[in-house]
GROMACS .gro file of C-alpha atoms in nm:
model
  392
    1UNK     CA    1   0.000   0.000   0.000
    2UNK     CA    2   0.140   0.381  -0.120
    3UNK     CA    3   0.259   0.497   0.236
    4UNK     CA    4   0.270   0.845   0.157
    5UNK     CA    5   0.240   1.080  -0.117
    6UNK     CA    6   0.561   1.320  -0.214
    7UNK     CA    7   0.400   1.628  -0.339
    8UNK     CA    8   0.742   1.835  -0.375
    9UNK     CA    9   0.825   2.195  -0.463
   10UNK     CA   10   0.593   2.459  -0.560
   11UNK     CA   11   0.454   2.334  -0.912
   12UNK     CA   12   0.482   2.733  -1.044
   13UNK     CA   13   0.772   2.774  -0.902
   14UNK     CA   14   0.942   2.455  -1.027
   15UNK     CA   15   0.809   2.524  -1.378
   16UNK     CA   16   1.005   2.865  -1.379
   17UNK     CA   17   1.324   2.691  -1.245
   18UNK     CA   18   1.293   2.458  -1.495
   19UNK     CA   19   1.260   2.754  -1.738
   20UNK     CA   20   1.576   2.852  -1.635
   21UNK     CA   21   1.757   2.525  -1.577
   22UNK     CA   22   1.678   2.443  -1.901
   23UNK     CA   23   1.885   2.783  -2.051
   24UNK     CA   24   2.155   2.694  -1.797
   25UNK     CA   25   2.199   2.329  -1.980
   26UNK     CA   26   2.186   2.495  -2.344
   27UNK     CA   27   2.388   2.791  -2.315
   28UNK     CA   28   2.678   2.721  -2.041
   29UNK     CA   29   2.697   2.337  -2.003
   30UNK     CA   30   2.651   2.252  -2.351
   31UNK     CA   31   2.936   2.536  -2.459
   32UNK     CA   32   3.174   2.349  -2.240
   33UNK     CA   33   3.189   1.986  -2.352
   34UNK     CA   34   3.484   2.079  -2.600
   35UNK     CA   35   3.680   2.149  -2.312
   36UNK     CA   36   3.585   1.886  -2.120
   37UNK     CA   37   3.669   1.649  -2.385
   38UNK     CA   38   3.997   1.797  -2.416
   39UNK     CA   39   4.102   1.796  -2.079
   40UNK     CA   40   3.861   1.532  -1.877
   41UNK     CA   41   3.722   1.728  -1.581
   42UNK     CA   42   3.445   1.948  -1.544
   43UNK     CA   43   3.554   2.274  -1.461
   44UNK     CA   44   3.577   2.415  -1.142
   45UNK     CA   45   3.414   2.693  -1.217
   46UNK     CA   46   3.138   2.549  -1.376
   47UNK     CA   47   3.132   2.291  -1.050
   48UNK     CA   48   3.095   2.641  -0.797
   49UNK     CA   49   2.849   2.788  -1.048
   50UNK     CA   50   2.643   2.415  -0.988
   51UNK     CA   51   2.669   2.427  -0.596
   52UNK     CA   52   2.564   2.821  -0.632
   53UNK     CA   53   2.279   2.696  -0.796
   54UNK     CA   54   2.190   2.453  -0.564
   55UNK     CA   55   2.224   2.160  -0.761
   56UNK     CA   56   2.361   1.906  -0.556
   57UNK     CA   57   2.025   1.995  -0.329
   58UNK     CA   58   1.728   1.974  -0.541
   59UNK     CA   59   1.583   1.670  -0.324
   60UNK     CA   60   1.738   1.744   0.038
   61UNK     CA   61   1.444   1.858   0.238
   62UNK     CA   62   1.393   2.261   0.303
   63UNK     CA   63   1.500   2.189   0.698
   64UNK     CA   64   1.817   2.054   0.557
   65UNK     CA   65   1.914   2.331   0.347
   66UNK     CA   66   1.739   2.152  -0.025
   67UNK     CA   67   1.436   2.219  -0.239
   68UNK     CA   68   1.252   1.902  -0.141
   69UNK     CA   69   1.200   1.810  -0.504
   70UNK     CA   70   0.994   1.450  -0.487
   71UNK     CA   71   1.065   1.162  -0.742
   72UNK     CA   72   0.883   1.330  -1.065
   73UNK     CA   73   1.042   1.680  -1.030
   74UNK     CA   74   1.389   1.513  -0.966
   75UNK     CA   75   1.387   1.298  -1.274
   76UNK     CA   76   1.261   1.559  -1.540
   77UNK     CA   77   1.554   1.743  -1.349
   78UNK     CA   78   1.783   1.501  -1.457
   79UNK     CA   79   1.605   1.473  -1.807
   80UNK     CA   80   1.692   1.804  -1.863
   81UNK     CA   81   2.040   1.817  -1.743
   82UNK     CA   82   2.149   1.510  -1.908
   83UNK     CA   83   2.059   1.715  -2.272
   84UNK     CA   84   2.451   1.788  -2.208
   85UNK     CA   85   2.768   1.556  -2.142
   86UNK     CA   86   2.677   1.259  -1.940
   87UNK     CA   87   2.946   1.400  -1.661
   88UNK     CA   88   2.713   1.660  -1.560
   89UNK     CA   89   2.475   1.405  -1.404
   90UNK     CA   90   2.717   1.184  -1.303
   91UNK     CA   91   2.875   1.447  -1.076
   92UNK     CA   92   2.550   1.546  -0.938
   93UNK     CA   93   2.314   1.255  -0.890
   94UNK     CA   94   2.529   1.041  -0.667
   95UNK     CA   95   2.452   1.280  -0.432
   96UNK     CA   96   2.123   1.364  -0.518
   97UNK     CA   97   1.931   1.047  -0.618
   98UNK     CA   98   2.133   0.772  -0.421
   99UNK     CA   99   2.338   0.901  -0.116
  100UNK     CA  100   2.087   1.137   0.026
  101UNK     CA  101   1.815   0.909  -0.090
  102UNK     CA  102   1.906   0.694   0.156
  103UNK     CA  103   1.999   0.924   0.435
  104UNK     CA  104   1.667   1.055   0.403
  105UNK     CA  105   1.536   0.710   0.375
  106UNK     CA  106   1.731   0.540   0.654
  107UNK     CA  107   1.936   0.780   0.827
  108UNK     CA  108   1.896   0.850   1.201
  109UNK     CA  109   1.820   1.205   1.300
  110UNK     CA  110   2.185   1.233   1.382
  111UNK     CA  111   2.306   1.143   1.057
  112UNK     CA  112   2.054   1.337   0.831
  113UNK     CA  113   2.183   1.657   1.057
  114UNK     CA  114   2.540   1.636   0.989
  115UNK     CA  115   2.536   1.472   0.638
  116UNK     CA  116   2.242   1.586   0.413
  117UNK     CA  117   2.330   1.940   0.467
  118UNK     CA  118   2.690   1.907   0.379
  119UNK     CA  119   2.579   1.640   0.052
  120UNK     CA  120   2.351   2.011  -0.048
  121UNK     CA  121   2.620   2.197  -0.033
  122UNK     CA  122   2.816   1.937  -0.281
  123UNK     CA  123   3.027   1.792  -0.103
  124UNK     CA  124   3.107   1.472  -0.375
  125UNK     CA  125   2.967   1.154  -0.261
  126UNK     CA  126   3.051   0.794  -0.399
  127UNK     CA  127   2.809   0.503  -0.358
  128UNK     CA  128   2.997   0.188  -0.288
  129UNK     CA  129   2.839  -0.143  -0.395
  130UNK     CA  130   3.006  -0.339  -0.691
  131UNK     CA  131   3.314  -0.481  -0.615
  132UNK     CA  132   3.612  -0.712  -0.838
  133UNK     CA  133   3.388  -1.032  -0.810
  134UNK     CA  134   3.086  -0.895  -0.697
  135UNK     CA  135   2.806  -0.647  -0.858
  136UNK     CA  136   2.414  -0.722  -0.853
  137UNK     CA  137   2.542  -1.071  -0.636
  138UNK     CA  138   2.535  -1.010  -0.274
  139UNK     CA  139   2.640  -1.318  -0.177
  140UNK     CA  140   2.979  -1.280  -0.331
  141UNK     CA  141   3.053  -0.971  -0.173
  142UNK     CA  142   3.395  -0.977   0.010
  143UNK     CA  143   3.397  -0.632   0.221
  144UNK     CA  144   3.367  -0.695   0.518
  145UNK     CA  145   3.299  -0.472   0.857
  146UNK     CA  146   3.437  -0.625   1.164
  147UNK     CA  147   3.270  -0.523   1.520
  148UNK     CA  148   3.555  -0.345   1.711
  149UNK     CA  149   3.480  -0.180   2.009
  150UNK     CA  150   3.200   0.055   1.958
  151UNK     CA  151   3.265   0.068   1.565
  152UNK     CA  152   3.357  -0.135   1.339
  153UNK     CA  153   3.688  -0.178   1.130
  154UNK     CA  154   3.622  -0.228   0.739
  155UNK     CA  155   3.845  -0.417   0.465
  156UNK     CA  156   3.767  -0.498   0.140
  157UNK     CA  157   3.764  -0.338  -0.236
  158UNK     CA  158   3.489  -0.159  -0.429
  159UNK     CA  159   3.527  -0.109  -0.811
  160UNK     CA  160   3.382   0.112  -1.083
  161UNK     CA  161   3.276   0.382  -0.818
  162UNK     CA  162   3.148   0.638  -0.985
  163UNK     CA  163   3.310   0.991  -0.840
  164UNK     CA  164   3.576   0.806  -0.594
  165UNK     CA  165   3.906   0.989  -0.713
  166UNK     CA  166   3.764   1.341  -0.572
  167UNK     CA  167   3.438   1.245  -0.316
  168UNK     CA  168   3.468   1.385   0.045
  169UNK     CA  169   3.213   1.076   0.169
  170UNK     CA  170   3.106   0.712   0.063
  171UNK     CA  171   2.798   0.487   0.114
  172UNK     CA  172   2.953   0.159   0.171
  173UNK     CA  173   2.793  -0.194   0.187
  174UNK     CA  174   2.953  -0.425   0.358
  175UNK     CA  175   2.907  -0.798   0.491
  176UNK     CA  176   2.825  -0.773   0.826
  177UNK     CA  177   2.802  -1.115   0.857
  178UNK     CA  178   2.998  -1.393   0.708
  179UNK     CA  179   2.752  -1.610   0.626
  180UNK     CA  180   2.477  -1.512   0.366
  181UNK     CA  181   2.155  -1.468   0.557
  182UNK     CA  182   1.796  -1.487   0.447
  183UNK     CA  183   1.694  -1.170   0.292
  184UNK     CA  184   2.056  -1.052   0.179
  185UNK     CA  185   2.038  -0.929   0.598
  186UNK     CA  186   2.400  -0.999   0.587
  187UNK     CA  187   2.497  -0.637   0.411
  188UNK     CA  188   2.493  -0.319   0.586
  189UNK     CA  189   2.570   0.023   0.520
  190UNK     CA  190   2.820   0.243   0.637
  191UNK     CA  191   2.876   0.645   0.592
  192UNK     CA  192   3.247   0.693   0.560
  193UNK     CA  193   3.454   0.996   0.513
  194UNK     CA  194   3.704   0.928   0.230
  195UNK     CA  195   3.985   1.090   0.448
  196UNK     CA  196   3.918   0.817   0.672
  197UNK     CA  197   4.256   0.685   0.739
  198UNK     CA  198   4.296   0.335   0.542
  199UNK     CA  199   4.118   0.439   0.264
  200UNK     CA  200   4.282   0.488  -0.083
  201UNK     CA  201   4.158   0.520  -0.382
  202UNK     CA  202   4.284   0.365  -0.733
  203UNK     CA  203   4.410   0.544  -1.039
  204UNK     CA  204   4.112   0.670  -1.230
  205UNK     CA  205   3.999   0.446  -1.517
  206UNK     CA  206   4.068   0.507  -1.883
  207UNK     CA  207   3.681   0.460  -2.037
  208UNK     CA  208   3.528   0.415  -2.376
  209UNK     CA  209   3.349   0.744  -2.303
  210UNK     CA  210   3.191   0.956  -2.094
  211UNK     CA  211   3.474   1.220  -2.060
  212UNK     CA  212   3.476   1.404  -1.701
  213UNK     CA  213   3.303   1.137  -1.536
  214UNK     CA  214   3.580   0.948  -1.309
  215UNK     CA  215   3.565   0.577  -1.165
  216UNK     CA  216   3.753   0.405  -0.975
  217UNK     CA  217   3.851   0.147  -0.727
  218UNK     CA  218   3.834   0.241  -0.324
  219UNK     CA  219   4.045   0.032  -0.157
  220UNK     CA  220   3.963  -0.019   0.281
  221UNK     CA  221   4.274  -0.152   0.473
  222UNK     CA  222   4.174  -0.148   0.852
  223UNK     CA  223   3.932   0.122   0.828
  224UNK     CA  224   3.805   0.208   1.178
  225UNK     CA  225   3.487   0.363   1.170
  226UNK     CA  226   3.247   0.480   1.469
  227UNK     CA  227   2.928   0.278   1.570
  228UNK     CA  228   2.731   0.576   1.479
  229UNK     CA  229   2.874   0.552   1.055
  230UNK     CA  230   2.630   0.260   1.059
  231UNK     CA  231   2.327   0.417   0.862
  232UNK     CA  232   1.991   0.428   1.029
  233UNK     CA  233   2.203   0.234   1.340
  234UNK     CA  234   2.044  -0.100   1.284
  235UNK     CA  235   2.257  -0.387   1.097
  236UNK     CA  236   2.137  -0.593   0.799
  237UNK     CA  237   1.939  -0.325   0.628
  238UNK     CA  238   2.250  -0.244   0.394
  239UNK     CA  239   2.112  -0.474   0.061
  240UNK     CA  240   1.755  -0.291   0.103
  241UNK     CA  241   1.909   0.044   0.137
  242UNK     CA  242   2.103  -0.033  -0.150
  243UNK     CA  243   1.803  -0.156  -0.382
  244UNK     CA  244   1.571   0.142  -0.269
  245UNK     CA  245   1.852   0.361  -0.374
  246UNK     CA  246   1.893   0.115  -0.695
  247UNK     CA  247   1.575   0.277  -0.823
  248UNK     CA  248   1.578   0.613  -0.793
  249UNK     CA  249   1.957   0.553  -0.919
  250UNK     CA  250   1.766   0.325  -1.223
  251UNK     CA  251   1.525   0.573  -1.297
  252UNK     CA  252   1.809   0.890  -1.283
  253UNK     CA  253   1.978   0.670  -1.561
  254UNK     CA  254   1.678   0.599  -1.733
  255UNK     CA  255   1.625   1.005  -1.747
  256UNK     CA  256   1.997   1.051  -1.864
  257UNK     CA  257   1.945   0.835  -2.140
  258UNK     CA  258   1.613   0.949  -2.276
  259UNK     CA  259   1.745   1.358  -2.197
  260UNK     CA  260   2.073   1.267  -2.458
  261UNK     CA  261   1.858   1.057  -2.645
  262UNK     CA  262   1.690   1.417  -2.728
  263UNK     CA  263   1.999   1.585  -2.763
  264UNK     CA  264   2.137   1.317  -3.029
  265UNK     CA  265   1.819   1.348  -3.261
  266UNK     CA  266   1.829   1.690  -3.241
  267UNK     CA  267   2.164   1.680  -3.388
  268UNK     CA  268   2.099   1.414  -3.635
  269UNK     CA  269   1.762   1.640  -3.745
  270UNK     CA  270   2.037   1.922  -3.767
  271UNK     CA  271   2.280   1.741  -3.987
  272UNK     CA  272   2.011   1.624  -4.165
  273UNK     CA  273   1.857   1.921  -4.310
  274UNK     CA  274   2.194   2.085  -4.391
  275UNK     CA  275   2.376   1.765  -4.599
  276UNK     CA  276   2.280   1.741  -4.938
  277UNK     CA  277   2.278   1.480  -5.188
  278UNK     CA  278   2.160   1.444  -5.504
  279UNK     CA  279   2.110   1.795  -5.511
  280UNK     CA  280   1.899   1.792  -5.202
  281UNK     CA  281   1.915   1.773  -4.823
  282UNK     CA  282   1.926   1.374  -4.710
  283UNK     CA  283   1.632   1.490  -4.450
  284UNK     CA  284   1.393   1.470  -4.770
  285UNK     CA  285   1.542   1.083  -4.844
  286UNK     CA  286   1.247   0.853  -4.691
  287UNK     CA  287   1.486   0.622  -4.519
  288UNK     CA  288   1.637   0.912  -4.355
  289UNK     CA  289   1.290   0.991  -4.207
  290UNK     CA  290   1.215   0.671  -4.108
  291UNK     CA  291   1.531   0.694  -3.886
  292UNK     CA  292   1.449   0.995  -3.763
  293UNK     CA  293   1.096   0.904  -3.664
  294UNK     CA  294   1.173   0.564  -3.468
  295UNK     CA  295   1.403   0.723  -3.281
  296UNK     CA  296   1.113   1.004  -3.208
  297UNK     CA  297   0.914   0.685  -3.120
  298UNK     CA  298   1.157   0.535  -2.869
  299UNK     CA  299   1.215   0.843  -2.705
  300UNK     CA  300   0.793   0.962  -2.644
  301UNK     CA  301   0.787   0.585  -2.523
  302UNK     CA  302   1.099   0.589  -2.263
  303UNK     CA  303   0.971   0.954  -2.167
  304UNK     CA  304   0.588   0.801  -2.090
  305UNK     CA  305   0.739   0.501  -1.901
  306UNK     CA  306   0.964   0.791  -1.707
  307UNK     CA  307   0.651   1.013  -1.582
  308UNK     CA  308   0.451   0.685  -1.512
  309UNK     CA  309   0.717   0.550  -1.353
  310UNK     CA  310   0.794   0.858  -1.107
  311UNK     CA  311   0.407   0.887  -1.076
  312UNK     CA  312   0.388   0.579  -0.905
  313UNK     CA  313   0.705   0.647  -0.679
  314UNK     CA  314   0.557   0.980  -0.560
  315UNK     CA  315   0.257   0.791  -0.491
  316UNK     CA  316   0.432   0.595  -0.256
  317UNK     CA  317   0.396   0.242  -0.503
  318UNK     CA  318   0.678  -0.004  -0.506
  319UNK     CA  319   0.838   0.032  -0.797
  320UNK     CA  320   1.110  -0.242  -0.855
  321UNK     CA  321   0.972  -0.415  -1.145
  322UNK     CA  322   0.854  -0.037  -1.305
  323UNK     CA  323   1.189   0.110  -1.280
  324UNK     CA  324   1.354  -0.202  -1.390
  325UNK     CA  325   1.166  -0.193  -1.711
  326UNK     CA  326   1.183   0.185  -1.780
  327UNK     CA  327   1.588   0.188  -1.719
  328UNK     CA  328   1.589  -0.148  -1.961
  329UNK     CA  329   1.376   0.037  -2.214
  330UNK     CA  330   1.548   0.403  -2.193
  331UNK     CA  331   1.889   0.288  -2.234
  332UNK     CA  332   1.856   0.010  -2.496
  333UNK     CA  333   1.650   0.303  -2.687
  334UNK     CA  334   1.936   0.552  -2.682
  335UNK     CA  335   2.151   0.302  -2.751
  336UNK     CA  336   1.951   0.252  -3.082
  337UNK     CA  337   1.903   0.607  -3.140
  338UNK     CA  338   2.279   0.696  -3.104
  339UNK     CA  339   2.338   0.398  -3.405
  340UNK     CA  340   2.092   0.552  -3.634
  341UNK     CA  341   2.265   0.920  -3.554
  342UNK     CA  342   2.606   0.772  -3.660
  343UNK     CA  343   2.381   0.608  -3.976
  344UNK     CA  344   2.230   0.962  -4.065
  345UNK     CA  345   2.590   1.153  -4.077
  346UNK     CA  346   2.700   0.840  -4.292
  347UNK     CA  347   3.123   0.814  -4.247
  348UNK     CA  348   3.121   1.143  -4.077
  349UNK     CA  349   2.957   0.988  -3.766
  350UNK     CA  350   3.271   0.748  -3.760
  351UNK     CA  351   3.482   1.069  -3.717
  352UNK     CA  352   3.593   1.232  -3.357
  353UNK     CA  353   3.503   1.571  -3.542
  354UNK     CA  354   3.143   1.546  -3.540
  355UNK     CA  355   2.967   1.493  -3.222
  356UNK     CA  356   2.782   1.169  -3.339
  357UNK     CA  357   3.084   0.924  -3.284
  358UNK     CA  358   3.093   1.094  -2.897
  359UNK     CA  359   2.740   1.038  -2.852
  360UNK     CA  360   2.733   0.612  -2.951
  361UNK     CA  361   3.030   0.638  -2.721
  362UNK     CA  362   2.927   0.793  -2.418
  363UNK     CA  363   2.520   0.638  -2.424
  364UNK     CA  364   2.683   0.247  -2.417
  365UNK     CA  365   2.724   0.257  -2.050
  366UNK     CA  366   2.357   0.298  -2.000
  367UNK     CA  367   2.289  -0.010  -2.087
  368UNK     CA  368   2.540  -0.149  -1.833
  369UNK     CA  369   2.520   0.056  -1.512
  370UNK     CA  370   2.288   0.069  -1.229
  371UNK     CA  371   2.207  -0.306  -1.337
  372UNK     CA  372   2.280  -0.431  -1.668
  373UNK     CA  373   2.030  -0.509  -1.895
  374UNK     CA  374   2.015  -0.844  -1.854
  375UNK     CA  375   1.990  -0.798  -1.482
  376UNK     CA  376   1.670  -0.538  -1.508
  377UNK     CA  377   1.515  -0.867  -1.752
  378UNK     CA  378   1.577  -1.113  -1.415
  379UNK     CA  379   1.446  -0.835  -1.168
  380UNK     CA  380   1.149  -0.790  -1.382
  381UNK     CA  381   1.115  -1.195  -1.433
  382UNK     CA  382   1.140  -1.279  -1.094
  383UNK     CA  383   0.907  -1.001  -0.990
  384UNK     CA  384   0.649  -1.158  -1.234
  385UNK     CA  385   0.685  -1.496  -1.074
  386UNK     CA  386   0.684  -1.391  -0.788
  387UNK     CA  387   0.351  -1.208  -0.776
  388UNK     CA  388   0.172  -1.518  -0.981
  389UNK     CA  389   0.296  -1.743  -0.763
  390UNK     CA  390   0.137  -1.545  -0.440
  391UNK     CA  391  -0.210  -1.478  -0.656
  392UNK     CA  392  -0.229  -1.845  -0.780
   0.00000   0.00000   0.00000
């Protein structure tokens, strides 16, 4: 049963940041990628013009210092931001849609005091799950957080950590118990400082795409941590945590993909109409239409399984299965839609000068994080089964 309903900002006043927003994401963020590309980071300046902004705080409660966006507002947020470079939402929604998420989730009173207003203010976060031999299989994971004391002393490796080579604080999961208990009740999750001593973090990985987004591994060597770094103070909660985050993490990616889905057919509509051929722009070639307009098709679909999706969320619905299906959906589609850009600028879109070959770089990784897509098709399976089996 929905156990509450998230009604969020202002709608008028929303709509008019969005107004806004929207400019921001055209006329500053988009202007920058060439640099970014050039040098792989995001630009400090563009980074204290983001936190200015309030960025890193669009769903932190008012009392914590946010806008108390709910689940809707948050993801056509994301839509719009992810019209530029993929970093831009990488940087941002870590914080935003997965860290926070859960303090304001599962943290204790404590917690959501010190951390969620300092996570507003963007201070990086990471969100530590996937590890060298273990990603969507809990079972396998080899972190481990040893009572000691009052705290608990943690040793083990994550991998592929989105934001690790410059976040002030991590989410970790960690076993909690050796065996693997009923209910994945053998993870728990920890709020660690990164300057924690113990902690370092791995070289930054070289990536097909995605310039100015950073990963990498965060290595835990007898990291002591206080009792009270235990999030929401109650063990064996860590997997749950983890999955409730999952979704508003699968739906943020599901957003990214259909927002540069919309940037890459604008640009293939753009190319389009000025290339000629036969004496004629290649728009006016049926085949080129018929491009143009399935990948129109895709993206009104992903966007309709987005708001119906966040609907349901705000209504206080479980969403597993729904956000598993829209994040399948989205990214596959962009994925499709980024081919048929690369098709449309015909062996220019195989070229690093035009923005197409960028584009089918930087959308393959939807399709693999957050749950690859052959992970969403067994959550969505087994969610099937499962509710048959308990109406049969």
């Amino acid at each position: 049963m929905p156990d509450q309903i998230k009604t969020g900002m202002d709608a008028d006043v929303f709509e008019a940041f969005m107004v806004q927003f929207k400019d921001y994401v055209r006329n500053r963020l988009v202007p920058a990628e060439k640099s970014i590309v050039e040098t792989d980071r995001v630009p400090d300046d563009i980074l204290a013009e983001m936190r200015e902004m309030g960025l890193f705080a669009v769903t932190t409660p008012t009392e914590y210092g946010g806008a108390g966006m709910n689940v809707s507002q948050y993801i056509e947020f994301v839509r719009q931001l992810s019209y530029a470079m993929p970093c831009f939402r990488s940087i941002t929604s870590i914080n935003i849609g997965m860290t926070s998420a859960a303090l304001i989730k599962s943290g204790t009173a404590e917690q959501k005091a010190e951390w969620l207003p300092r996570l507003a203010a963007g201070e990086i976060a990471a969100f530590g799950l996937t590890e060298p031999g273990s990603g969507s299989d809990s079972a396998a994971m080899q972190t481990m957080a040893t009572r000691s004391g009052n705290g608990y002393v943690l040793n083990g490796t994550k991998r592929y950590i989105t934001n690790a080579p410059f976040a002030k604080v991590a989410l970790i999961m960690a076993r909690t118990s050796k065996e693997a208990l009923p209910k994945n009740a053998h993870v728990s999750a920890f709020i660690v400082p990164m300057d924690t001593p113990g902690i370092t973090v791995g070289k930054s990985d070289k990536k097909m795409g995605q310039a100015g987004s950073h990963i990498a591994d965060i290595i835990m060597e007898d990291v002591h941590i206080p009792g009270d770094a235990l999030l929401g103070g109650v063990e064996g909660k860590g997997f749950q945590i983890a999955m409730q985050s999952l979704d508003n993490g699968r739906l943020s990616v599901a957003a990214g993909a259909a927002g540069y889905a919309q940037r890459i057919i604008d640009t293939g509509l753009r190319y389009a109409t000025e290339r000629k051929a036969f004496g004629e722009p290649i728009a006016n070639f049926q085949l080129i239409q018929a491009m143009l307009a399935d990948s129109e098709a895709e993206l009104y679909a992903a966007e309709c399984m987005i708001a119906d999706a966040c609907r349901r969320a705000d209504a206080g619905e479980d969403i597993l299965r729904k956000a598993a299906a829209t994040k399948m959906f989205s990214s596959e589609a962009c994925g499709r839609i980024a081919d048929r850009c690369v098709q449309i600028h015909g062996g220019a879109g195989y070229l690093a000068e035009y923005e197409a070959e960028r584009f089918f770089r930087d959308s393959r990784i939807y399709r693999i994080y957050e749950g690859t897509t052959q992970i969403m098709q067994l959550v969505i399976a087994k969610n099937m089964l499962r509710e048959f089996a308990s109406q049969s």
